[in-house]
mmCIF file of C-alpha atoms in Angstrom:
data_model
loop_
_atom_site.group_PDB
_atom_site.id
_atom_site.type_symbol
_atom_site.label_atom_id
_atom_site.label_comp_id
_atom_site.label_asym_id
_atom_site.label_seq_id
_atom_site.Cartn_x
_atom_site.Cartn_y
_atom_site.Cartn_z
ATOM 1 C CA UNK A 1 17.339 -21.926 1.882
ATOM 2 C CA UNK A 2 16.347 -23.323 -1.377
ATOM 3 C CA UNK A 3 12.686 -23.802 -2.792
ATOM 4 C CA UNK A 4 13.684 -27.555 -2.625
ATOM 5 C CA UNK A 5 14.767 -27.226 1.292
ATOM 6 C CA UNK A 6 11.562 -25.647 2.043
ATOM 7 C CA UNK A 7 10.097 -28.656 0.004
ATOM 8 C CA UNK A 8 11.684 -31.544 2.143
ATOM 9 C CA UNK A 9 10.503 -29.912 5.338
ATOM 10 C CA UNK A 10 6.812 -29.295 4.315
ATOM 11 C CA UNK A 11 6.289 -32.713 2.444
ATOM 12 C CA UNK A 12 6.759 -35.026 5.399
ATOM 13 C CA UNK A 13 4.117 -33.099 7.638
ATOM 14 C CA UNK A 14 0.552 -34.442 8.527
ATOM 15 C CA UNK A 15 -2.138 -31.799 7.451
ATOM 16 C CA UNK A 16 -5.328 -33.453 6.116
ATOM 17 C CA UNK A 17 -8.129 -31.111 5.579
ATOM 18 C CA UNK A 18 -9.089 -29.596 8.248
ATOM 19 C CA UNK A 19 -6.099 -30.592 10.459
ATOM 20 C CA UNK A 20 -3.458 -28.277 8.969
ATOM 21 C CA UNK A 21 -1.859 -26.684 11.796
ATOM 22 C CA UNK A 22 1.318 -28.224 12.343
ATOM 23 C CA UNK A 23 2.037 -27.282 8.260
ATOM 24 C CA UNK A 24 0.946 -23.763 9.766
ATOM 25 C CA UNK A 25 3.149 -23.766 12.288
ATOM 26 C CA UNK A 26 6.049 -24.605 9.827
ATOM 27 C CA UNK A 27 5.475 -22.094 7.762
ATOM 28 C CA UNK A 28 5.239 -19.450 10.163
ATOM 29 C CA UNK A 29 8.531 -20.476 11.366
ATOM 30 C CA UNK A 30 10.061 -20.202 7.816
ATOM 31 C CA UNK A 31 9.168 -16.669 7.533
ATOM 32 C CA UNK A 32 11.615 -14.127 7.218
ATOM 33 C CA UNK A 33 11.698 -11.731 9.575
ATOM 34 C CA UNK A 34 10.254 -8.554 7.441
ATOM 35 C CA UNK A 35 6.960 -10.553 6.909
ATOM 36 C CA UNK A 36 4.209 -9.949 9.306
ATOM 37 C CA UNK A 37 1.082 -12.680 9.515
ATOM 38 C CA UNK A 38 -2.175 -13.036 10.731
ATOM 39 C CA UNK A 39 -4.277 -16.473 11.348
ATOM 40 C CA UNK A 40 -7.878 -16.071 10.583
ATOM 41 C CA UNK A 41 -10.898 -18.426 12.577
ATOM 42 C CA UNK A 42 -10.388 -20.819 9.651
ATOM 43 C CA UNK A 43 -6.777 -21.354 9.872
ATOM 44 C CA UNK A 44 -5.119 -19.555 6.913
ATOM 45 C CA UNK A 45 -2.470 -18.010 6.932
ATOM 46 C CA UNK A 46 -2.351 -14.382 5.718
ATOM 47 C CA UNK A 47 1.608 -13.208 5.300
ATOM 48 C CA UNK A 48 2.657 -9.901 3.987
ATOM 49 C CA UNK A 49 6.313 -8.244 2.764
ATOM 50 C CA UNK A 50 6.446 -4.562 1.745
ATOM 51 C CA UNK A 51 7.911 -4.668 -1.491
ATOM 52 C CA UNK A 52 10.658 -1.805 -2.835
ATOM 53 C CA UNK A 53 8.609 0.594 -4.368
ATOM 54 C CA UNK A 54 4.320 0.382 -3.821
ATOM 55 C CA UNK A 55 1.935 -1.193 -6.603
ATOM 56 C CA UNK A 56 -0.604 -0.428 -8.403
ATOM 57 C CA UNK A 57 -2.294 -3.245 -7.888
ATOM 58 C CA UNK A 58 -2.930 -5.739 -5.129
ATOM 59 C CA UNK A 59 -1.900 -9.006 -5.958
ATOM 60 C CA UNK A 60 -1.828 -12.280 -3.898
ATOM 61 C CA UNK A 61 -0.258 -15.870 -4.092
ATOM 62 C CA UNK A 62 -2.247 -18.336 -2.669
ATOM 63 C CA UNK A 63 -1.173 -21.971 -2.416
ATOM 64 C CA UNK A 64 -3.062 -24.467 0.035
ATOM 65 C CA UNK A 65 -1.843 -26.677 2.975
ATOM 66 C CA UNK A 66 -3.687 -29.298 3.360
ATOM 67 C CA UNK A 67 -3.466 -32.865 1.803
ATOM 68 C CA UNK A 68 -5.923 -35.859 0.930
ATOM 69 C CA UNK A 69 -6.070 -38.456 3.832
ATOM 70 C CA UNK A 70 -8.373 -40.152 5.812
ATOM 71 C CA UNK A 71 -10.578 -39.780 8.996
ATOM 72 C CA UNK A 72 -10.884 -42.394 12.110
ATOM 73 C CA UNK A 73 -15.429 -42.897 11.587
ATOM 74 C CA UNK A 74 -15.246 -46.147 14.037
ATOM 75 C CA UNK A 75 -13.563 -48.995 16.282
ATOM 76 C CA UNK A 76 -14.102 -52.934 14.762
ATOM 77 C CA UNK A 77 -14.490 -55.500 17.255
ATOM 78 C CA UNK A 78 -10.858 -56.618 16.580
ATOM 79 C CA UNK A 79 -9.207 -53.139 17.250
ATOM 80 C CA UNK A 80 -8.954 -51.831 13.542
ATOM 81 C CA UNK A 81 -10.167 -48.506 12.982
ATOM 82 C CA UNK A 82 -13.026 -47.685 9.969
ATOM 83 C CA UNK A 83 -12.153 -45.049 8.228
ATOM 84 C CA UNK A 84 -13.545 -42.302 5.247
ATOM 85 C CA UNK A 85 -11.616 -40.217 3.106
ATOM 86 C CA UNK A 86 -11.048 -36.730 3.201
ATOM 87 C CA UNK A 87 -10.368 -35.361 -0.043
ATOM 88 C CA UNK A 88 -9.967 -37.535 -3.405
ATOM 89 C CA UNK A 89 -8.087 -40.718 -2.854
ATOM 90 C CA UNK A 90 -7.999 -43.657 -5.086
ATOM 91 C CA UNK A 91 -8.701 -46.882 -3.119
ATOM 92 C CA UNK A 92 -6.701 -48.610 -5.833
ATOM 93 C CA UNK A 93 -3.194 -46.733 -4.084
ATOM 94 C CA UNK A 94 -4.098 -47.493 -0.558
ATOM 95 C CA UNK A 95 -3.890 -51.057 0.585
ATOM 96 C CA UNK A 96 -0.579 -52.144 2.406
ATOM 97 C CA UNK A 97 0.378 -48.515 2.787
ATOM 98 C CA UNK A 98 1.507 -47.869 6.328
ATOM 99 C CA UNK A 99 -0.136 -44.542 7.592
ATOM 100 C CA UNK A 100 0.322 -42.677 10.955
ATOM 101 C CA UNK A 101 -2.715 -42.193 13.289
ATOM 102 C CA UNK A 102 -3.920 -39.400 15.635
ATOM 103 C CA UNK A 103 -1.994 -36.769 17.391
ATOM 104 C CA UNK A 104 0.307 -38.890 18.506
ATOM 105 C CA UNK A 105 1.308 -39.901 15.222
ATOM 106 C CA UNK A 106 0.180 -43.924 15.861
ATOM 107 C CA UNK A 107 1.310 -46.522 13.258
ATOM 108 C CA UNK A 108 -0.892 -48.322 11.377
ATOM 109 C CA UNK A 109 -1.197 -50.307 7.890
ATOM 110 C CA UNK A 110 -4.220 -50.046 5.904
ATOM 111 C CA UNK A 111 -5.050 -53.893 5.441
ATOM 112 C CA UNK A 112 -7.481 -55.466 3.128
ATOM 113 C CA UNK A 113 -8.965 -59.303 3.719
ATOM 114 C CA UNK A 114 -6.468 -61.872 1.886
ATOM 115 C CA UNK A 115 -6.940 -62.654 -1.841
ATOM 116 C CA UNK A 116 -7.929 -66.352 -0.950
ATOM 117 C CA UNK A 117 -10.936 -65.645 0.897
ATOM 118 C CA UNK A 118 -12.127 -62.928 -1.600
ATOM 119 C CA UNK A 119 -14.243 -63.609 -4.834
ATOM 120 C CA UNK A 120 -12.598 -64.345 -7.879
ATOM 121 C CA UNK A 121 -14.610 -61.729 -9.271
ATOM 122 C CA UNK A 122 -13.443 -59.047 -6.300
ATOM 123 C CA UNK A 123 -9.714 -59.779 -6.740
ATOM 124 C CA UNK A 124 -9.993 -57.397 -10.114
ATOM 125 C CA UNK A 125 -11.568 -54.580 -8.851
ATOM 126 C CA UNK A 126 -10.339 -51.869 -5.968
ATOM 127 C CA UNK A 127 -11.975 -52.034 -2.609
ATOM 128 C CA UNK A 128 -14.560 -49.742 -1.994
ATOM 129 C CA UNK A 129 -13.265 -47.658 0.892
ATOM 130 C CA UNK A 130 -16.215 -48.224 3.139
ATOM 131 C CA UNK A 131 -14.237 -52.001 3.596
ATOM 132 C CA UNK A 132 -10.582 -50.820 3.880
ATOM 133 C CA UNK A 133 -9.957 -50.952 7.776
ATOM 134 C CA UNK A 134 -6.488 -49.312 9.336
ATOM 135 C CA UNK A 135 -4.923 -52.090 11.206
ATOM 136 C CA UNK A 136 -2.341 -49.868 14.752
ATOM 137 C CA UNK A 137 -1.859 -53.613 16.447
ATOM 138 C CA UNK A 138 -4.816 -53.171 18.935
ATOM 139 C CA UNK A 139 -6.071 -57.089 20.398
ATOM 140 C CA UNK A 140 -10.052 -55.513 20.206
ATOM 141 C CA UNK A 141 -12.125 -52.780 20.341
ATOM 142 C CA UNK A 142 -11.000 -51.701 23.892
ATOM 143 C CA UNK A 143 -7.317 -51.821 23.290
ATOM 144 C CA UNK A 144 -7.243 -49.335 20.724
ATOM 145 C CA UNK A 145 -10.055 -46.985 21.740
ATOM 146 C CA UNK A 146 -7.464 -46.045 24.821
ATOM 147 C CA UNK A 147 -5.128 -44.575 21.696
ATOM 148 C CA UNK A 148 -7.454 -43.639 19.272
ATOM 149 C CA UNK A 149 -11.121 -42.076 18.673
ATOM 150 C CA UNK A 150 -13.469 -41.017 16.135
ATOM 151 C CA UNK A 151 -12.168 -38.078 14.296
ATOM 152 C CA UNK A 152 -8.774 -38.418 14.532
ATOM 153 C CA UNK A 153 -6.704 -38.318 11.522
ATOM 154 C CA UNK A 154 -5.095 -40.416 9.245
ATOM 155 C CA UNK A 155 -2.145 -39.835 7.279
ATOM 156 C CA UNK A 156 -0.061 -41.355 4.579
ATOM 157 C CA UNK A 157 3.898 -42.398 5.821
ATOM 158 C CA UNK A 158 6.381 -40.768 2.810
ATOM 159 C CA UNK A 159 9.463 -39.386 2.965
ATOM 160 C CA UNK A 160 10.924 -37.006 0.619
ATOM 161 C CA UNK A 161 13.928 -38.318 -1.284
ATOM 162 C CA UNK A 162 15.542 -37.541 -4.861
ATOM 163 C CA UNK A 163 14.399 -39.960 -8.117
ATOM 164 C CA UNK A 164 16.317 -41.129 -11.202
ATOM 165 C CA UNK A 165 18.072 -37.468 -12.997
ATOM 166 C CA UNK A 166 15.931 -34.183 -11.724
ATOM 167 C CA UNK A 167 13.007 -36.099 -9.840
ATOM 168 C CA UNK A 168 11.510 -35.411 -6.568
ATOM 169 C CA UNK A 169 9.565 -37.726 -5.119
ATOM 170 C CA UNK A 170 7.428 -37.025 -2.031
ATOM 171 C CA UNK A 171 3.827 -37.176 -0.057
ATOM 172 C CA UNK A 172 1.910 -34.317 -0.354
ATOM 173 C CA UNK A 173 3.089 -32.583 -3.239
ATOM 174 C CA UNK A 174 -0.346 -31.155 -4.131
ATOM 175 C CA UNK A 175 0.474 -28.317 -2.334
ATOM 176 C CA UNK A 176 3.375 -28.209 -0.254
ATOM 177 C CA UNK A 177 4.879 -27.318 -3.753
ATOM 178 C CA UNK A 178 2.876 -24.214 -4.221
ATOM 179 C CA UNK A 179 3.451 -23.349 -0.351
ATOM 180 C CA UNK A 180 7.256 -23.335 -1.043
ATOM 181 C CA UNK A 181 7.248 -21.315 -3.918
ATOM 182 C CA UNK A 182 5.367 -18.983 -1.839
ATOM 183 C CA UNK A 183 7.689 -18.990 0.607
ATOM 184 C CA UNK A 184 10.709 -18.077 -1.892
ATOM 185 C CA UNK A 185 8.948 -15.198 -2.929
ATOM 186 C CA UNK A 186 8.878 -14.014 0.306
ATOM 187 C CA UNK A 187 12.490 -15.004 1.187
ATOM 188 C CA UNK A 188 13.623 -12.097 -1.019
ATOM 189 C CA UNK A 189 12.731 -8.513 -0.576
ATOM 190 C CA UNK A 190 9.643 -7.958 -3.808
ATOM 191 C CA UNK A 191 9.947 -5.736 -6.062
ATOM 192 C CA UNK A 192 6.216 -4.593 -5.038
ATOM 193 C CA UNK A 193 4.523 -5.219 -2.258
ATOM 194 C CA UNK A 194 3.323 -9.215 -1.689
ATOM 195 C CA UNK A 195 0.512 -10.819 0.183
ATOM 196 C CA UNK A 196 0.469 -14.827 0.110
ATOM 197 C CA UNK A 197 -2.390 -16.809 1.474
ATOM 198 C CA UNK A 198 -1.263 -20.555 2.530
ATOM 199 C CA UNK A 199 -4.921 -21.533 2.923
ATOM 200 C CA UNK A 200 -6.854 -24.282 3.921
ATOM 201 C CA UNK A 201 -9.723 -27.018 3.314
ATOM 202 C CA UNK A 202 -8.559 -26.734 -0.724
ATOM 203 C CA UNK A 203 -9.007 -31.068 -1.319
ATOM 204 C CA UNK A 204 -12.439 -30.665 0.462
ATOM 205 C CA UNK A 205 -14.162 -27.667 -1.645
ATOM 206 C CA UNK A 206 -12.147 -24.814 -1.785
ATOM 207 C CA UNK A 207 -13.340 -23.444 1.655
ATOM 208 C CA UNK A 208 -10.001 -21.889 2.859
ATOM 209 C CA UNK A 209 -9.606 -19.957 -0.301
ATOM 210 C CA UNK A 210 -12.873 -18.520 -0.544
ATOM 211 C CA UNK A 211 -13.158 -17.369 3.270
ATOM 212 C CA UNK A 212 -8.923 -15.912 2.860
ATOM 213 C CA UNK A 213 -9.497 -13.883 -0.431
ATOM 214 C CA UNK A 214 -12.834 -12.550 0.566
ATOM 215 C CA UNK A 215 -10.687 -10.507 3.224
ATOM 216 C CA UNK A 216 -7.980 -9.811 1.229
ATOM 217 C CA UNK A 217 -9.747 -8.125 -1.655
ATOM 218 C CA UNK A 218 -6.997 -8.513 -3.896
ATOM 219 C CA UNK A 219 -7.256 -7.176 -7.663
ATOM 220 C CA UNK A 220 -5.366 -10.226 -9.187
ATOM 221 C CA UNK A 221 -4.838 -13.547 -7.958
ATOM 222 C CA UNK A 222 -2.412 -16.359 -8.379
ATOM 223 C CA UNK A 223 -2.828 -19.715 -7.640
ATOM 224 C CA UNK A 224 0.358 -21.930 -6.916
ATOM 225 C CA UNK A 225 -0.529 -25.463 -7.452
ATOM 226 C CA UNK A 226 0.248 -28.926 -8.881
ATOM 227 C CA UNK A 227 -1.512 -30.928 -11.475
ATOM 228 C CA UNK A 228 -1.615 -34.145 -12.826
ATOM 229 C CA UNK A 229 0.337 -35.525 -14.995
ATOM 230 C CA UNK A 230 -0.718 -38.444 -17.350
ATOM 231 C CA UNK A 231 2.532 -38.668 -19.634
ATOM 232 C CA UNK A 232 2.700 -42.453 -18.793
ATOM 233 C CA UNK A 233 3.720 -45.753 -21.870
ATOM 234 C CA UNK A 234 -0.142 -46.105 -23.443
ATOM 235 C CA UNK A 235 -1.689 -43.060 -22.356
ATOM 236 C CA UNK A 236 -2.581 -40.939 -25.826
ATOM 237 C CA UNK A 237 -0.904 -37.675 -25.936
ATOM 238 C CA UNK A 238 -3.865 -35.480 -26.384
ATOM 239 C CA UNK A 239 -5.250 -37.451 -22.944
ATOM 240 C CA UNK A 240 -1.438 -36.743 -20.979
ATOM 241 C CA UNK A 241 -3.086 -33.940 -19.224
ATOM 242 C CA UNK A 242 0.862 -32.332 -19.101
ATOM 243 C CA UNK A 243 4.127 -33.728 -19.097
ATOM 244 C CA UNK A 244 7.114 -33.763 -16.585
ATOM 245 C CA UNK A 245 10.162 -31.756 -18.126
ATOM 246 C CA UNK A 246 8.143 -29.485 -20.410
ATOM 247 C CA UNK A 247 7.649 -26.691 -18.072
ATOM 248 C CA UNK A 248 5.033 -24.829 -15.500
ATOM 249 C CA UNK A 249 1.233 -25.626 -16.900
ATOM 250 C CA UNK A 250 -1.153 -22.562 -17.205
ATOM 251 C CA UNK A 251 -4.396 -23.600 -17.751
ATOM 252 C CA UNK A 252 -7.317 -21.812 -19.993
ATOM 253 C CA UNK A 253 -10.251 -23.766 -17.874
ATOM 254 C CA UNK A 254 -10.509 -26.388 -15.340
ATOM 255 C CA UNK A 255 -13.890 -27.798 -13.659
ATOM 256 C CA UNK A 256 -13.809 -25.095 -11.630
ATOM 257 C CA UNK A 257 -12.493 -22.112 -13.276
ATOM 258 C CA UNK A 258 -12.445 -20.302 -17.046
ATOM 259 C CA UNK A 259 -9.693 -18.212 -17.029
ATOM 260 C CA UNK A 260 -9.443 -14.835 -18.386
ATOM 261 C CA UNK A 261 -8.116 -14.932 -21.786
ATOM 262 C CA UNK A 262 -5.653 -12.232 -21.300
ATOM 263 C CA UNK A 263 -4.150 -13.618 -18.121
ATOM 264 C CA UNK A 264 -3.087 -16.554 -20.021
ATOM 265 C CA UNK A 265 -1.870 -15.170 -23.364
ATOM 266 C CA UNK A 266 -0.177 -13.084 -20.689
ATOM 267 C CA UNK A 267 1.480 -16.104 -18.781
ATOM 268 C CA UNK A 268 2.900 -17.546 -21.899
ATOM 269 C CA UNK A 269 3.820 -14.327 -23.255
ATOM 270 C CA UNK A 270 5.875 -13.818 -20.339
ATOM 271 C CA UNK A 271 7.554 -17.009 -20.538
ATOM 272 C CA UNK A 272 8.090 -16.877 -24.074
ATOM 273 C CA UNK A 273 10.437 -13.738 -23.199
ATOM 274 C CA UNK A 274 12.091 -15.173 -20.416
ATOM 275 C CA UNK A 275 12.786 -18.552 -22.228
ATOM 276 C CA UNK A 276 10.957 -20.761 -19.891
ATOM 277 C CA UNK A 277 9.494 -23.829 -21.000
ATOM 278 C CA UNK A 278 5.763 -23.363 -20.718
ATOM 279 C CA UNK A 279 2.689 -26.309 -21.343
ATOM 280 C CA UNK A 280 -0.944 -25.797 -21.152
ATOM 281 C CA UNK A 281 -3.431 -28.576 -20.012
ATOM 282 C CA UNK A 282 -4.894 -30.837 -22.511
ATOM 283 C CA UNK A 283 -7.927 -31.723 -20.974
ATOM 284 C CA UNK A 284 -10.612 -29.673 -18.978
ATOM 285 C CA UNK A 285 -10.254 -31.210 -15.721
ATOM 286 C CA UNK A 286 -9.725 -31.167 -12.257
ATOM 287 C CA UNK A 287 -9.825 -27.736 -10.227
ATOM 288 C CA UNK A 288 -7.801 -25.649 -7.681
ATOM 289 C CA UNK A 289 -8.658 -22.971 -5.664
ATOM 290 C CA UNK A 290 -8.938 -20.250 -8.213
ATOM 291 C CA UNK A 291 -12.699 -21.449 -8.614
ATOM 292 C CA UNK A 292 -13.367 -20.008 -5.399
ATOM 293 C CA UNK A 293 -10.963 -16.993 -5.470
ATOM 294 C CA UNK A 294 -12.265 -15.403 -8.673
ATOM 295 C CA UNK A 295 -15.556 -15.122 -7.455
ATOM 296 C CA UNK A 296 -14.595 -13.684 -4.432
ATOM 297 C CA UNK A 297 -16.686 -9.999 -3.805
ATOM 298 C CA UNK A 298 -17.059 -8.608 -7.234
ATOM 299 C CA UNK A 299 -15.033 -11.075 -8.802
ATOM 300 C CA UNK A 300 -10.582 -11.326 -8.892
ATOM 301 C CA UNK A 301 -8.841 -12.226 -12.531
ATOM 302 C CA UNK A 302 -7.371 -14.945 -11.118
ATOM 303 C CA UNK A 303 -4.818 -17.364 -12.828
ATOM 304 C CA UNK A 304 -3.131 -20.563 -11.908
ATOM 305 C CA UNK A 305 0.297 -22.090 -12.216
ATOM 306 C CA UNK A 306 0.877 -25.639 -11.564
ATOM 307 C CA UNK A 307 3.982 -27.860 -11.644
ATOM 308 C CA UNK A 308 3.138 -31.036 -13.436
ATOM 309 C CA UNK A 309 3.092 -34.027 -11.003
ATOM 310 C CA UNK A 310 2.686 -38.064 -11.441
ATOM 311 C CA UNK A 311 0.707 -39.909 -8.989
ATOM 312 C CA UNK A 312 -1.252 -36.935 -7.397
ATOM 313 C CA UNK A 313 -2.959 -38.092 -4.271
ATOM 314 C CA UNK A 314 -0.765 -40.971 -3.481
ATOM 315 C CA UNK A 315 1.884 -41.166 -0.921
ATOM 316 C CA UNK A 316 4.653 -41.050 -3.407
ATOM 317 C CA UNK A 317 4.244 -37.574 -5.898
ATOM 318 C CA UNK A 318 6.989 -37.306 -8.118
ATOM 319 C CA UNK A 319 7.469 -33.764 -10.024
ATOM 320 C CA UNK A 320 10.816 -32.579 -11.754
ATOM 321 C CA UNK A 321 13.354 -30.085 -10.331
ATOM 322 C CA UNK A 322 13.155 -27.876 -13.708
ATOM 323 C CA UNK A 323 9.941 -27.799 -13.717
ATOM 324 C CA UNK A 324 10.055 -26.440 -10.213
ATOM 325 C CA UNK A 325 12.591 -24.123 -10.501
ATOM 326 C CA UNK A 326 10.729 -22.606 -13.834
ATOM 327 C CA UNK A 327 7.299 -22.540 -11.782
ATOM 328 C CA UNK A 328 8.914 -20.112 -9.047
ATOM 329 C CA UNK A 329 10.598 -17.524 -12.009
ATOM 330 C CA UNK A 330 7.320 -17.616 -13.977
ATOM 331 C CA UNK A 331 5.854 -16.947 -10.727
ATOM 332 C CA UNK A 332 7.798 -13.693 -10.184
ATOM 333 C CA UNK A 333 7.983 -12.444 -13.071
ATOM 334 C CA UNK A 334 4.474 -12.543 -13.395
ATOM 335 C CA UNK A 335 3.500 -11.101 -9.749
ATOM 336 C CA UNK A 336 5.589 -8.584 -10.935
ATOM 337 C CA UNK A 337 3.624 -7.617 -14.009
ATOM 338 C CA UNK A 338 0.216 -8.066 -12.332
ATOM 339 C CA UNK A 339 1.485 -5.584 -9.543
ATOM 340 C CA UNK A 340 1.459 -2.449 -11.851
ATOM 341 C CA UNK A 341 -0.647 -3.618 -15.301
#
């Protein structure tokens, strides 16, 4: 199974923060049979292979399994549902989308009030998400509270299909990308031994992360992730974030994270030798879960690599194939140096 199988299975699934279980289950049943697993009370998933020879070092790959989305808060009068967001989610992307509700995987729309009987003045500006409503065809309030209740989920509808030469477009991206590349790692015998942490609550604060690497105790750290990518017509260069096509990004800080120095002169070094195309971020932004892994205990040199991705958070992510297949070699090539530095 390729990286890219693994990634049309995971991207389809509903796991919102908080709600990842089904991805869980997934991923559990991707395993290869040499891995053994655990499920802590928080719902990550701890998976270990015994490598060919034993390292020095202990080093994990952690990549997180839940996506943004939204959370049932209330019933209108005419049957549509209030909702919140869980995680960051640009109201802007949202209206019209259709969404799947509950356990039972309800259809819905997200529906705003028509243009005509908005202000002129409203019409230019994105809908604060306190007025976006989920419309599942209920006739009131009573109709849809027998399908649906405060708390369930809400989920963005997007299937995972190939775009123009080399592009994959798909919901959920940010991570089901890093949780595949974990799972190639594992699909092959290491050459050391390999924990990887699919953990959760990552688009709420990093909560999964902190709670699955404070058990671990690992010596080194690396986070599998996606980033945004702002290589769009107008956008200055300098403010592009990272482009599609040029390679896995290492950062050297994020709002969450400086990274050591040496881990990322290490990361390019590495790719420089292995001729892979390499990119670091050009802005200090965003955040992953390294920010809570590296101050885990007494503190884990943690780094990250992310696959640059357009239209993070939306129901349609679109990342490159090279710059997928690059991610997972940098990936073990540099597990493998970590393991006996």
């Amino acid at each position: 199974m390729t990286v890219l199988d693994i990634i049309q299975i995971l991207s389809p699934m509903n796991g919102i923060s908080g709600r990842e279980n089904r991805v869980c289950d997934s991923i559990i049943s991707l395993l290869p049979a040499e891995c053994s697993y655990t499920v802590d009370a928080l719902g990550n998933l701890h998976v270990f292979r015994q490598g060919r020879r034993p390292s020095k070092n202990k080093v994990i790959c952690s990549a997180h399994m839940d996506e943004v989305g939204m959370i049932v808060t209330g019933i209108a009068p005419d049957g549509r549902l209030y909702i919140s967001p869980v995680g960051g989610i640009d109201a802007r992307v949202i209206p019209g989308r259709r969404v799947q509700v509950g356990d039972q995987n309800l259809s819905g729309v997200i529906g705003i009030e028509p243009a005509c009987f908005s202000p002129a003045a409203e019409r230019k500006n994105a809908m604060p998400m306190d007025q976006i409503l989920v419309d599942i065809g209920a006739k009131d309030r009573a109709d849809a509270a027998q399908y649906v209740a405060p708390g369930d989920s809400v989920h963005f509808i997007g299937t995972c299909t190939s775009l123009g030469n080399g592009g994959i477009k798909g919901k959920a991206l940010d991570d089901r990308v890093g949780c595949a590349i974990a799972l190639s790692l594992l699909q092959k015998q290491p050459a050391y031994d390999l924990t990887c942490m699919f953990v959760v609550q990552e688009e709420v604060g990093l909560r999964g992360a902190k709670a699955a690497a404070f058990s671990e105790e690992p010596d080194f750290a690396i986070v599998l992730e996606t980033t945004t990518a702002c290589d769009l017509f107008g956008i200055p260069e300098h403010e592009q974030v990272c482009q599609l096509g040029k390679g896995p990004v290492v950062s050297f800080m994020d709002r969450s994270t400086i990274y050591p120095q040496a881990l990322y002169r290490l990361a390019f070094q590495t790719a420089q030798e292995a001729g892979i195309p390499c990119q670091t971020k050009t802005l200090v932004a965003g955040g992953n879960d390294a920010g809570a892994i590296t101050q885990s205990r007494g503190g884990v040199p943690t780094l990250a690599i992310s696959l640059p991705c357009r239209y993070l958070h939306s129901p349609s992510c679109l990342i490159r194939q090279d710059d997928l297949d690059n991610s997972c070699r940098l990936a073990e090539l540099l597990f493998d140096k970590l393991a006996v530095l």
